[in-house]
Coordinates of C-alpha atoms in Angstrom, one line a residue:
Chain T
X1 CA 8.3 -10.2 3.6
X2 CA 8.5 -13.7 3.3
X3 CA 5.4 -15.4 5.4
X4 CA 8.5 -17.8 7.2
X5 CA 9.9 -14.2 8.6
X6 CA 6.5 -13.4 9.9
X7 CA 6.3 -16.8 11.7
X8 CA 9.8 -16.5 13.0
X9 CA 9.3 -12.9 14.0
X10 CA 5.9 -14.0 15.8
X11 CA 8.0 -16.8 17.6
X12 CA 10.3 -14.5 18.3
X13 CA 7.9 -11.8 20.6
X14 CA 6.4 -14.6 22.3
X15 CA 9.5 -16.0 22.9
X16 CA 11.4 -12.7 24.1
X17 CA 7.9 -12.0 26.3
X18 CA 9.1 -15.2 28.0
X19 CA 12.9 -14.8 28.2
X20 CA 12.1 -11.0 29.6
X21 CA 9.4 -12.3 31.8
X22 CA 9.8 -9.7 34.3
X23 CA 9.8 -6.5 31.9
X24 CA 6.9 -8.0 30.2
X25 CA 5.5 -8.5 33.5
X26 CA 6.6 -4.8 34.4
X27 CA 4.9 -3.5 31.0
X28 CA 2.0 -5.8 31.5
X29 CA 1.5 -4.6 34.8
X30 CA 1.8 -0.6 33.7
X31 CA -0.7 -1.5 30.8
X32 CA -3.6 -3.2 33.4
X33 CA -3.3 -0.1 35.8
X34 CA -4.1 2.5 33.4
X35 CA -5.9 0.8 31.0
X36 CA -8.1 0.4 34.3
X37 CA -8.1 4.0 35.0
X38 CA -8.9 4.9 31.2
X39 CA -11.5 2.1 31.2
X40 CA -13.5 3.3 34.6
X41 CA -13.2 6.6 33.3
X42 CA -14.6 5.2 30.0
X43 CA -17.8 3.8 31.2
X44 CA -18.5 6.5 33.2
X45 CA -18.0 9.2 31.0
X46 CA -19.8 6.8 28.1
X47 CA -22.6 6.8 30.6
X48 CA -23.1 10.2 31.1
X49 CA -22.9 11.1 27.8
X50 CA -25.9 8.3 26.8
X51 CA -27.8 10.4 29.9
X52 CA -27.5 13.8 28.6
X53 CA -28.3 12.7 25.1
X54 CA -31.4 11.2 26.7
X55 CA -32.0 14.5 28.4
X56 CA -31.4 16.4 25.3
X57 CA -33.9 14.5 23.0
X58 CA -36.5 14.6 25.8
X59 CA -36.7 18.7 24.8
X60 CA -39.5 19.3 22.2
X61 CA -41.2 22.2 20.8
X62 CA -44.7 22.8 21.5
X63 CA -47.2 24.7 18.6
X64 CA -50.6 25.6 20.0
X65 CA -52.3 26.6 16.7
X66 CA -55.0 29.4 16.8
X67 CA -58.3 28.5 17.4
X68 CA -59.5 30.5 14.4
X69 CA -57.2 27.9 12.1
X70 CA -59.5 25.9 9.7
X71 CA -58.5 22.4 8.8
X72 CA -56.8 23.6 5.8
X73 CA -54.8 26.3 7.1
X74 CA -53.5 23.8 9.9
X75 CA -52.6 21.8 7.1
X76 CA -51.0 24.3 5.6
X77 CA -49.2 25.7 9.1
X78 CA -47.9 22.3 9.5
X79 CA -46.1 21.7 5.6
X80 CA -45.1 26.0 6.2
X81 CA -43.1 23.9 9.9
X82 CA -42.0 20.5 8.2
X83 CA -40.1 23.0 5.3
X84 CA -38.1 24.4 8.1
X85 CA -34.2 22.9 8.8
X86 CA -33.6 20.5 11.4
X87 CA -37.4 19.2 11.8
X88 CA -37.0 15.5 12.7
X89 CA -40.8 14.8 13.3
X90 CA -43.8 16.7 13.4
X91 CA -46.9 15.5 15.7
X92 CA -50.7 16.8 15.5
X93 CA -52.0 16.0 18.8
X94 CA -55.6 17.5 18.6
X95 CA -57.5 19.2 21.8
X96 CA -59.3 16.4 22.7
X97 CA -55.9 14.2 23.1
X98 CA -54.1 17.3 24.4
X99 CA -56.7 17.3 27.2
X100 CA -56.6 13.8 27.9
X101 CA -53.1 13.8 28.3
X102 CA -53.5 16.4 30.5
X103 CA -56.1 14.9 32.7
X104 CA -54.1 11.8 33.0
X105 CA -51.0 13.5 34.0
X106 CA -53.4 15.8 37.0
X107 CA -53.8 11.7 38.5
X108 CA -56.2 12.5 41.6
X109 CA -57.1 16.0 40.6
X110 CA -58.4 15.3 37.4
X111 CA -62.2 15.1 38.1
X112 CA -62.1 18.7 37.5
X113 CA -60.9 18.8 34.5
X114 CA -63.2 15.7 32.9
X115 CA -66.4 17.9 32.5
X116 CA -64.3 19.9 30.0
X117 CA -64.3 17.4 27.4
X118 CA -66.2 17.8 24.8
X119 CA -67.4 21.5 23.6
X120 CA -65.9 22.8 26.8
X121 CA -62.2 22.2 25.9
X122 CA -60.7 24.5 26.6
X123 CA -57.5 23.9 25.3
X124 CA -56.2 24.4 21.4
X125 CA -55.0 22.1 19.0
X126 CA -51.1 21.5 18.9
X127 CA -48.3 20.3 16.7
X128 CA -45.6 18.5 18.3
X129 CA -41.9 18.6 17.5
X130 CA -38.9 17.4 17.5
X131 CA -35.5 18.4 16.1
X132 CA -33.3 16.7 14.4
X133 CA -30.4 18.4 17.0
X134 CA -32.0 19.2 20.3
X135 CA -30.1 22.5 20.1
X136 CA -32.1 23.4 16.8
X137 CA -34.9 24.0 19.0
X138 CA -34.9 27.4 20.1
X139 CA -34.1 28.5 16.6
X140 CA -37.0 26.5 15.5
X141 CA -39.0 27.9 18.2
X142 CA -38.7 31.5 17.2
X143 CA -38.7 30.6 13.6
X144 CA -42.7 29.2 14.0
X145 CA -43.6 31.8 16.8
X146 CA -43.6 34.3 13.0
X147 CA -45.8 32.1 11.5
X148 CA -49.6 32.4 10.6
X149 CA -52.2 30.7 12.9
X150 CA -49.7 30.3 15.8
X151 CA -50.7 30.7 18.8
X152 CA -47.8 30.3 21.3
X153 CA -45.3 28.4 21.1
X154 CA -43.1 26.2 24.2
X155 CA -40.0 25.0 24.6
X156 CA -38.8 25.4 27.9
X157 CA -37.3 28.7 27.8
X158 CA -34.3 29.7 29.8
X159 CA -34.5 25.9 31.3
X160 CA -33.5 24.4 27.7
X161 CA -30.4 27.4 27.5
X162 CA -29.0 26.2 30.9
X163 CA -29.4 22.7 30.3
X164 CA -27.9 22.7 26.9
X165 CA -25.0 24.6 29.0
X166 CA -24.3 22.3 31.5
X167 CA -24.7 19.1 28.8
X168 CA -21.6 20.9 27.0
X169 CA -19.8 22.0 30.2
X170 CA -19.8 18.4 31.7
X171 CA -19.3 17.1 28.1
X172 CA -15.9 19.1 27.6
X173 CA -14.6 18.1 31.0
X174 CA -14.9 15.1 30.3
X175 CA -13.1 14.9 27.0
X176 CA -10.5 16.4 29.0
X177 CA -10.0 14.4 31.5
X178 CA -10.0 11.2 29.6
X179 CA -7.8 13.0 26.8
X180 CA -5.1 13.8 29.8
X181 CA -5.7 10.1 31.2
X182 CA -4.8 8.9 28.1
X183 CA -1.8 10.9 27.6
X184 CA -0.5 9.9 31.2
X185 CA -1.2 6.3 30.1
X186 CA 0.5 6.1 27.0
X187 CA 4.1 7.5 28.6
X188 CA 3.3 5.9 31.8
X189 CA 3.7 2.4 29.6
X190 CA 5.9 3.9 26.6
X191 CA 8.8 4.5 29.0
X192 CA 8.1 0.9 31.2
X193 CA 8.4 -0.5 27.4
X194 CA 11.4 1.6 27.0
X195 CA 12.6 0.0 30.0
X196 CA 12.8 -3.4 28.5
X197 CA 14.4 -2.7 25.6
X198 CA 17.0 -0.5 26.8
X199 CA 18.1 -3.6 28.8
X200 CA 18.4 -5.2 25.2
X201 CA 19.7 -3.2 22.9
X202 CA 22.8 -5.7 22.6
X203 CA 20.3 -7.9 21.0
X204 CA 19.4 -4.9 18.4
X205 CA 23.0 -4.0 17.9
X206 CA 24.0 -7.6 16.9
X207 CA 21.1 -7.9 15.0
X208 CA 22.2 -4.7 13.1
X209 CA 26.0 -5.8 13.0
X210 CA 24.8 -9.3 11.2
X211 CA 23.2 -7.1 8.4
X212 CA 19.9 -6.9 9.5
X213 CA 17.6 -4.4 7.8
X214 CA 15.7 -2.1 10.5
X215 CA 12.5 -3.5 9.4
X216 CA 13.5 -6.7 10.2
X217 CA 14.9 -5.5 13.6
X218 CA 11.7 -3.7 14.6
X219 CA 9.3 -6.4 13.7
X220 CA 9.2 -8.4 16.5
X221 CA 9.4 -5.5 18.8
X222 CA 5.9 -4.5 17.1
X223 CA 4.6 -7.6 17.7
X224 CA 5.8 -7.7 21.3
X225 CA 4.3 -4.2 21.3
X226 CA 1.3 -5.3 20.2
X227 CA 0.9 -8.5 22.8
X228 CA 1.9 -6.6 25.7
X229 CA -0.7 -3.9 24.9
X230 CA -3.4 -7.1 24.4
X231 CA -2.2 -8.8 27.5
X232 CA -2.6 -5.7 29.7
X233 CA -6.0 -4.8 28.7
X234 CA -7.1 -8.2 29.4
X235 CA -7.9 -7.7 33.4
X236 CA -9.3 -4.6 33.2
X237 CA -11.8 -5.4 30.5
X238 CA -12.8 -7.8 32.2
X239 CA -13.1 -6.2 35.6
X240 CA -14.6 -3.6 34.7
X241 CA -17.3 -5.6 32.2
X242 CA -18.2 -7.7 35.1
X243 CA -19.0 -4.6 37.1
X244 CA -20.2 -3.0 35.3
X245 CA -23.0 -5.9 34.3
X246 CA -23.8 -6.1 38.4
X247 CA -24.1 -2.2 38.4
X248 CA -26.7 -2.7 35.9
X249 CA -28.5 -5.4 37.4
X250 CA -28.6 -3.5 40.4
X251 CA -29.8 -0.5 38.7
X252 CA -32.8 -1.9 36.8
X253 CA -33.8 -4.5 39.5
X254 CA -34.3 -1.3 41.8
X255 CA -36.1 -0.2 39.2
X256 CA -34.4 3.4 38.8
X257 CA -35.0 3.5 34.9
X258 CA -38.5 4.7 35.3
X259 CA -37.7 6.9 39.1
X260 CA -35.1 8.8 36.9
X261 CA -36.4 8.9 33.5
X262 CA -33.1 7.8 32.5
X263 CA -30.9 4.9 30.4
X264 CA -27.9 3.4 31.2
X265 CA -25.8 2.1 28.7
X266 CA -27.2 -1.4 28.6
X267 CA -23.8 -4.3 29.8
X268 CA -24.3 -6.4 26.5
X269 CA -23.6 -2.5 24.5
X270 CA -20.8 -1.6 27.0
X271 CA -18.9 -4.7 26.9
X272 CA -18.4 -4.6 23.2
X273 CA -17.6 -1.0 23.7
X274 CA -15.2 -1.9 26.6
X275 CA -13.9 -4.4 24.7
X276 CA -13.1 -2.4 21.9
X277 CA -11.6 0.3 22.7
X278 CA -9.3 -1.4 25.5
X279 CA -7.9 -3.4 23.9
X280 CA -7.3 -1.2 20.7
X281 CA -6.0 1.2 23.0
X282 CA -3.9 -1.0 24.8
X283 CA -2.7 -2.5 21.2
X284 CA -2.0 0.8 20.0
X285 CA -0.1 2.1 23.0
X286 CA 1.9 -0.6 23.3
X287 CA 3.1 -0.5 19.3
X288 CA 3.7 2.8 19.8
X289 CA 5.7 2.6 23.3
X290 CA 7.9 -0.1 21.7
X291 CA 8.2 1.3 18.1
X292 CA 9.8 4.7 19.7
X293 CA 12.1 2.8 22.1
X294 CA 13.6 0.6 19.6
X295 CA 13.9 3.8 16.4
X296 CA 17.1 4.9 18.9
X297 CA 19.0 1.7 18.9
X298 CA 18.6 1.2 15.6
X299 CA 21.0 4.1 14.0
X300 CA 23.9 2.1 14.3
Chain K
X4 CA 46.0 -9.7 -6.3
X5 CA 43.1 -8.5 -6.0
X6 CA 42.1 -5.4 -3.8
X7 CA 39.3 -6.0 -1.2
X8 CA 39.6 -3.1 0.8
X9 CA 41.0 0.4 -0.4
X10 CA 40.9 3.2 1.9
X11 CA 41.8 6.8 0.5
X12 CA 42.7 9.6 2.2
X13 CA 40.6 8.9 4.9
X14 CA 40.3 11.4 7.8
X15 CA 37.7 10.7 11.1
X16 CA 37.0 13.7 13.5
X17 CA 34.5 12.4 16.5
X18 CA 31.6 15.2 17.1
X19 CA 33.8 16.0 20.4
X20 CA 36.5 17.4 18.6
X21 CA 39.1 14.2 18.6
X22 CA 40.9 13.6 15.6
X23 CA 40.8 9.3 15.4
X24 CA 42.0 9.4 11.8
X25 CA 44.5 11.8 9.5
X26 CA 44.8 10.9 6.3
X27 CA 44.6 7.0 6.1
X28 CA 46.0 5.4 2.8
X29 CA 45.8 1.6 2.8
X30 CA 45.2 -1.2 0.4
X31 CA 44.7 -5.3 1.7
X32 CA 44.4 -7.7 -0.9
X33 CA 41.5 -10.3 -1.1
X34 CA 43.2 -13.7 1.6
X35 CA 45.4 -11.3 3.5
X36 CA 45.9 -11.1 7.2
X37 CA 46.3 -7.7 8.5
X38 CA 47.4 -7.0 12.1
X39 CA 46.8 -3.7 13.0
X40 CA 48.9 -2.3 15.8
X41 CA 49.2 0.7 17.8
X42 CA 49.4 2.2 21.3
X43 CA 45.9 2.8 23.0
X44 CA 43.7 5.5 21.4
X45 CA 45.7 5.5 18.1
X46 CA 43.1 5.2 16.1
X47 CA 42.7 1.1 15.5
X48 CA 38.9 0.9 17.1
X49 CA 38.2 3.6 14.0
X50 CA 40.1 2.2 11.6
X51 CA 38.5 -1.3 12.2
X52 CA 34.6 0.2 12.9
X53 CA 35.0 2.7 9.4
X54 CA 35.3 -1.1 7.9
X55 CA 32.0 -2.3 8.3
X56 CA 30.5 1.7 8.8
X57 CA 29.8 1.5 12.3
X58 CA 31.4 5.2 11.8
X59 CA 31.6 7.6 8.6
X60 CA 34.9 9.0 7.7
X61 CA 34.6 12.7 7.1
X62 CA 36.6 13.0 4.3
X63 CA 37.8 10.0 2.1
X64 CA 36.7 6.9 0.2
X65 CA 36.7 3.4 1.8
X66 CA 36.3 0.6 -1.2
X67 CA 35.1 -2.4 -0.2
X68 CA 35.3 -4.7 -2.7
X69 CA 34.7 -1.9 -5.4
X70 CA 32.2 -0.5 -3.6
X71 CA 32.8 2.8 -1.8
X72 CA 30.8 2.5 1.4
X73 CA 31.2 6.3 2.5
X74 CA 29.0 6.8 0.0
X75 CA 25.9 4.1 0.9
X76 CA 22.6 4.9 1.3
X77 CA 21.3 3.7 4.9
X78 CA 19.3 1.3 4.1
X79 CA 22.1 -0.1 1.9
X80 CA 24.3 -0.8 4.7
X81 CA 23.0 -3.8 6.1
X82 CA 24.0 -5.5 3.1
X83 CA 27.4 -4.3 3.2
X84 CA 27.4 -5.6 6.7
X85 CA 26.4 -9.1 5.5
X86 CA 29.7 -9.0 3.7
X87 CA 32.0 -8.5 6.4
X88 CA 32.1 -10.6 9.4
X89 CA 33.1 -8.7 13.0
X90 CA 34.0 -10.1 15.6
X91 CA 35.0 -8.0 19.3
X92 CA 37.0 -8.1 22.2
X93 CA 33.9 -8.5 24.9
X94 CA 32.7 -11.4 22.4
X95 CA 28.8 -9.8 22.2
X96 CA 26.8 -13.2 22.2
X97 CA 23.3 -13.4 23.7
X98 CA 23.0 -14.7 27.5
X99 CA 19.9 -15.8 26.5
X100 CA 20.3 -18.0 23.1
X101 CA 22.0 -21.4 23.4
X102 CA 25.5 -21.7 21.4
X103 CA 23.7 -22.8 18.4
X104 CA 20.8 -20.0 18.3
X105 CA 23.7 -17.1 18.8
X106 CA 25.2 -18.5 15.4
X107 CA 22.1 -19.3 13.7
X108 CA 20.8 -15.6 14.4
X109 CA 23.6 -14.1 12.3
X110 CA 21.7 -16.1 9.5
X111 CA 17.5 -16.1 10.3
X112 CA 18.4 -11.9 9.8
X113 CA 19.4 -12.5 6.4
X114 CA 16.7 -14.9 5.9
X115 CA 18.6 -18.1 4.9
X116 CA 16.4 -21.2 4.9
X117 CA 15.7 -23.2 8.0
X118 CA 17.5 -25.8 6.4
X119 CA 20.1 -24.1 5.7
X120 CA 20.3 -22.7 8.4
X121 CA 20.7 -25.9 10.6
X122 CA 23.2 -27.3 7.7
X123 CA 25.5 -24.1 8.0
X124 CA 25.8 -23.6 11.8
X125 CA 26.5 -27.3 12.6
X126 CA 29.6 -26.8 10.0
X127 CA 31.1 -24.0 11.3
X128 CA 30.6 -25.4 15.1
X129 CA 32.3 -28.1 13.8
X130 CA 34.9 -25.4 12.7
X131 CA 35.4 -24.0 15.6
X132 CA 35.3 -27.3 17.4
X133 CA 32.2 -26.5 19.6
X134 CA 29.5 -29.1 18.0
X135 CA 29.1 -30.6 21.3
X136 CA 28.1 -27.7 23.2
X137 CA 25.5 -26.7 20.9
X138 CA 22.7 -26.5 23.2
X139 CA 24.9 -25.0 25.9
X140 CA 24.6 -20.8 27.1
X141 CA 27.1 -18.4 27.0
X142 CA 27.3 -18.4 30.8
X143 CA 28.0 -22.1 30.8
X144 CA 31.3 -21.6 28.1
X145 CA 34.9 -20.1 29.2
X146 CA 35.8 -17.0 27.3
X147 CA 37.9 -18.9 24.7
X148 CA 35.0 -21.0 23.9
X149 CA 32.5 -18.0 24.2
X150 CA 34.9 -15.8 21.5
X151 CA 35.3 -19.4 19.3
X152 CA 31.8 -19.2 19.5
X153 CA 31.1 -15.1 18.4
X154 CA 34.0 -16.0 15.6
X155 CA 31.7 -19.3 14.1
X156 CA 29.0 -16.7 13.9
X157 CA 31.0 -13.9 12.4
X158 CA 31.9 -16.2 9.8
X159 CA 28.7 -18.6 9.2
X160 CA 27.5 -16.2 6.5
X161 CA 30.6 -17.1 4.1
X162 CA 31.4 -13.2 4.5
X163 CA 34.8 -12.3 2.3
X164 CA 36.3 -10.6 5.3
X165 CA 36.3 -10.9 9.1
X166 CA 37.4 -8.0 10.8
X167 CA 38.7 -8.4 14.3
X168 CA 39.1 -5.7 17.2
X169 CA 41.4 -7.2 19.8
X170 CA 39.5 -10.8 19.8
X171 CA 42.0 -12.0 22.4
X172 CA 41.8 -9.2 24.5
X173 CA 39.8 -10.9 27.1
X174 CA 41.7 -14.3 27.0
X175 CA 44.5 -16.2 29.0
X176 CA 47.3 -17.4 26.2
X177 CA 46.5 -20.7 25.7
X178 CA 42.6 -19.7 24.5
X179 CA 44.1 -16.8 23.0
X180 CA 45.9 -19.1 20.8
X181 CA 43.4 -21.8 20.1
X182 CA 41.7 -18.1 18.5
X183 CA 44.3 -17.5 16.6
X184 CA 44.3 -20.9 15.0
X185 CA 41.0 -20.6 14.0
X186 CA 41.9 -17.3 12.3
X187 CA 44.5 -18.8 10.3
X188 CA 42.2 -22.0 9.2
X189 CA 39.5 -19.0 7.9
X190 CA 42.2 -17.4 6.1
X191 CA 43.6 -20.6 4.8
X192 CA 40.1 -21.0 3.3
X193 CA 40.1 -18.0 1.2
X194 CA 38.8 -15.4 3.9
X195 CA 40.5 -11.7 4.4
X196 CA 41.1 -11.1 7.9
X197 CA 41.9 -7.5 9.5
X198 CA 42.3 -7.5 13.0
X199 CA 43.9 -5.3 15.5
X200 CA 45.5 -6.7 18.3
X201 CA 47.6 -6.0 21.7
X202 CA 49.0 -9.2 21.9
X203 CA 52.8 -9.0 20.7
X204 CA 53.5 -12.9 21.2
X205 CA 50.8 -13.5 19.0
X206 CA 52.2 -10.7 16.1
X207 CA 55.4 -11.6 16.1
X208 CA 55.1 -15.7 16.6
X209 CA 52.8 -15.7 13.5
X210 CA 54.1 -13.4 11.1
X211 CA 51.8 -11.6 8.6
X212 CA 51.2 -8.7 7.7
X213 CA 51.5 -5.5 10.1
X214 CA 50.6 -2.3 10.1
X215 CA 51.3 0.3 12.8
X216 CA 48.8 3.1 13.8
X217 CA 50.0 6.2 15.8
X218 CA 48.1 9.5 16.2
X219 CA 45.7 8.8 13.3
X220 CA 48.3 7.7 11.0
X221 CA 49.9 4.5 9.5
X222 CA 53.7 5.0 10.5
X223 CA 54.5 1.4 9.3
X224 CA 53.2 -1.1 7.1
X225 CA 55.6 -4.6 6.7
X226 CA 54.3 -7.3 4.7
X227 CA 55.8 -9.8 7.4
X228 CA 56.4 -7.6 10.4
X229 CA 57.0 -7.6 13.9
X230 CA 54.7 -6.2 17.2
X231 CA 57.3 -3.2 17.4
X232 CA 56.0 -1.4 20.8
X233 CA 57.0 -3.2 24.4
X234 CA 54.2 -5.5 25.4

C-alpha cells in the first residue's frame, strides 16, 4: 500500500468518527463503561494477586541441625540441601542469632530468656530456606526431614496446605471473572460498533461497486476500530489511575504496610499497567468489533 | 465491430428457487446502446447485475471484453468492476460527501493521484453540467441533478461500459431527459451503454437498440426498436 492510501485512509476514520459523531459517541461511550468495569476489576484483582504472592514468599523452611553436627558435617548438611530442586537461598543462622531473634520478638518478656545466652542456649543451630516456588516447600521439607544431622524441620504444616489452597481458589475466581468481563465487554462494544456500520453499509457497497479491493474497504474501518477503542479507554484509565494513586496515599499515610505485613501495587507500577492493558484492550476490541462488522458487507 | 460483452447460455436460479434467467444468448458490440426492456420481474435487474457480477450465473459464460467473468477469482473482481461503470435507479450517492467528494470517491478507491483526481472530476462535472454545485450535498440537489451526479461518477474512471438499471426511474420527464442526453453524449464518446429502462417515450423517441426480456428470456432483440409493452 501506497503510504498516500494510508494518509487518506487515516483521514478518512477521523473524518467518518466526525460525520458519525453519534455512533462514535455510542461506541465510545460502550468502550469507557466496560473498559471501566474491566479496569476496576484489573486493579483489584492485580492487587490481590501482588498480596498473595507476598503471602506466599513469606513461607520458609526451617532446618534445626542436630546438636551432635560438627562444623564439617553442617557444612556438608547444607551443600547435601542447596543440591536439592527448587532451593532459592539457603541461610545459616547460628544459635546465638536464632536466640536473639527470639528474645527480640518475646519484646517485654524477654528478660527471661537473656540469661540463656551464652553456654545456656538452649536452642540449636538452623539453616534457613527459601524456595524458588513457595509450593516447593513442603516437598523440600520432607525431602531434608531424611537427611543426616537434622533435627526437625518447620514449615508451617497444615497452615502452608490451606493457605496455598485458598491463594489458588481466589486466584482461579478471579481469572474467571475478569475472563467473563472481558467476554461481556468485547460483544457489549462489537455489536455497538456493528451498530454504526450497519447504518453505513451504502458507503461499503459503493465503495465495492467502484472496484474497490476489500482491503482497501476495511482499512479505515480498522483504523476507526482502533481510535474508538483508544478513545474509550481514555476516561477510565484515567479515573481509575487517579484513584487509585489517592487509595495509595491513603493506605501508606495510615501506615497499613507495616499493620498488615502487606504491599500494594505501588500507583507509579499500576498506572503503567493500567495504561497498558486499557488501552491495548480497548485497541484490540475495538479492531476486532469493527473488523467482524464490516467482513459481512463486504461479499458483494 | 468489436464484441464487448458476450453472454452464453446464461441461466440464473436465485437460492429461493426463482428462475431470473433461462438460457440468455446475447452479444453488444463495443459504442452500442442497449435498452433492455421487459415487464416487472422479467429478469432485467439480473441481466444488468450478472454484468458487473453483483450475481453469478449458474450455468454460462459472460465475456466481458474477452474475459469471462463467471469464471474470476474474488479478489479479481474489483478490477473487473473498475471497467464497468453502474449507475441505479435510487441514484446511491453519499448524504454525507459534497457533489465533488461522491465523484472523486469512485477514483481515491482505485488510487488515482490527488492530482488527478481533482483534474478528472472537475471534467466530468463539467460533463454533466454540475461544476457549480461542486461543494453542494446530495440533499441540497433535485433528483435529476442527484442521478447527473451518480452518472459523472459512474463514468469518471473512463470505464468502457456504463451499465444502467432504470436511471430515470425516479425522475419527472424533463430530468429524465436531460439523463438521457447525457447518455447519448457518453456514447457519442466512444462509451458502451446497457441500460434497462421503463420509460417507453424515452425508447421509442431515441431509437437504438432494444432488446425485450420476458420470463428469463430475450423474446426480441431490434437493432433500432421500439418500447413494445403499454406504458
Amino acid at each position: 500500500m501506497r503510504l498516500r492510501t494510508l494518509g487518506r485512509h487515516g483521514r478518512e476514520a477521523i473524518k467518518s468518527l466526525g460525520r458519525n459523531s453519534w455512533m462514535s459517541f455510542a461506541s465510545i461511550s460502550a468502550v469507557t463503561v466496560a473498559l471501566l468495569l474491566v479496569g476496576l476489576f484489573l486493579t483489584v484483582m492485580l492487587n490481590l494477586n501482588t498480596i498473595a504472592n507476598q503471602v506466599e514468599n513469606s513461607v520458609e523452611v526451617d532446618v534445626f541441625i542436630d546438636r551432635t553436627a560438627k562444623p564439617a558435617q553442617q557444612d556438608a548438611l547444607k551443600q547435601q540441601i542447596e543440591q536439592l530442586d527448587h532451593i532459592k537461598s539457603i541461610q545459616y543462622v547460628p544459635k546465638e542469632e536464632g536466640l536473639k531473634e527470639f528474645i527480640k520478638s518475646m519484646g517485654d518478656d524477654a528478660d527471661v530468656f537473656k540469661s540463656m545466652q551464652g553456654k545456656e542456649n538452649p536452642l540449636p543451630d538452623k539453616f534457613v530456606i527459601k524456595t524458588t516456588d513457595p509450593k516447593q516447600s513442603i516437598t523440600v521439607a520432607k525431602q531434608i526431614e531424611q537427611f543426616k544431622y537434622v533435627d526437625e524441620v518447620r514449615y508451617g504444616k497444615g497452615y502452608v496446605e490451606k493457605l496455598f489452597h485458598v491463594v489458588d481458589i481466589a486466584r482461579n475466581i478471579g481469572i474467571v471473572l475478569i475472563l467473563g468481563l472481558l467476554f461481556t465487554s468485547v460483544f457489549l462494544i462489537a455489536n455497538t460498533i456493528k451498530l454504526t456500520i450497519v447504518a453505513r453499509r451504502n458507503e461499503i457497497e459503493i465503495m465495492k461497486l467502484c472496484g474497490a479491493t476489500n482491503a482497501f474497504v476495511r482499512w479505515p474501518y480498522f483504523i476507526e476500530g482502533f481510535l474508538l477503542g483508544l478513545l474509550g479507554a481514555v476516561i477510565p484509565f484515567l479515573l481509575i489511575a487517579v484513584g487509585y494513586r489517592e487509595i495509595y496515599q491513603w493506605f501508606i499515610g495510615k501506615n497499613y504496610q507495616s499493620y498488615l505485613f502487606v504491599k500494594l501495587i505501588p500507583s507509579d507500577t499500576m498506572t503503567l499497567y493500567l495504561g497498558g492493558s486499557l488501552i491495548l484492550i480497548g485497541a484490540l476490541i475495538g479492531i476486532w468489533g469493527s473488523m467482524t462488522s464490516v467482513r459481512k458487507f463486504l461479499k458483494i | 465491430m468489436i464484441i464487448l460483452i458476450e453472454m452464453q447460455d446464461v441461466w440464473k436460479a436465485y437460492a429461493n428457487g426463482v428462475m431470473a434467467v433461462n438460457g440468455i444468448n446475447v452479444h453488444i458490440d463495443k459504442g452500442e446502446f442497449v435498452y433492455i426492456v421487459g415487464p416487472s420481474g422479467s429478469g432485467k435487474s439480473t441481466f444488468i447485475k450478472m454484468m458487473y457480477r453483483e450475481e453469478v450465473p449458474t450455468r454460462g459464460k459472460i465475456l466481458i471484453d474477452g474475459t469471462d467473468i463467471t469464471k474470476l477469482k474474488y479478489r479479481e473482481v474489483p478490477f473487473l468492476r473498475r471497467k464497468i461503470g453502474v449507475v441505479f435507479q435510487d441514484f446511491k450517492l453519499l448524504p454525507k460527501l459534497t457533489v465533488y467528494e461522491n465523484v472523486a470517491f469512485a477514483l481515491e478507491v482505485i488510487e488515482e493521484s490527488p492530482r488527478q483526481i481533482r483534474r478528472k472530476v472537475m471534467e466530468v462535472l463539467d460533463l454533466v453540467k454540475l461544476k457549480h454545485k461542486a461543494r453542494f450535498f446530495p440533499n441540497e440537489l433535485s433528483g435529476g441533478e442527484q442521478q447527473r451526479i451518480a452518472i459523472a461518477r459512474s463514468i469518471v474512471n473512463n470505464p468502457p461500459v456504463v451499465v444502467a438499471d432504470e436511471p430515470t426511474g425516479n425522475l419527472d420527464p424533463e430530468n429524465a431527459w436531460s439523463i438521457m442526453e447525457i447518455f447519448e453524449r457518453i456514447n457519442n464518446n466512444g462509451t458502451t451503454v446497457v441500460m434497462a429502462t421503463h420509460n417507453k417515450e424515452i425508447v421509442d423517441r431515441m431509437v437504438k437498440r432494444v432488446i425485450a426480456i420476458e420470463g428469463g428470456m430475450i423474446v426480441r432483440d431490434d437493432k433500432e426498436g421500439v418500447y413494445g409493452y403499454e406504458a
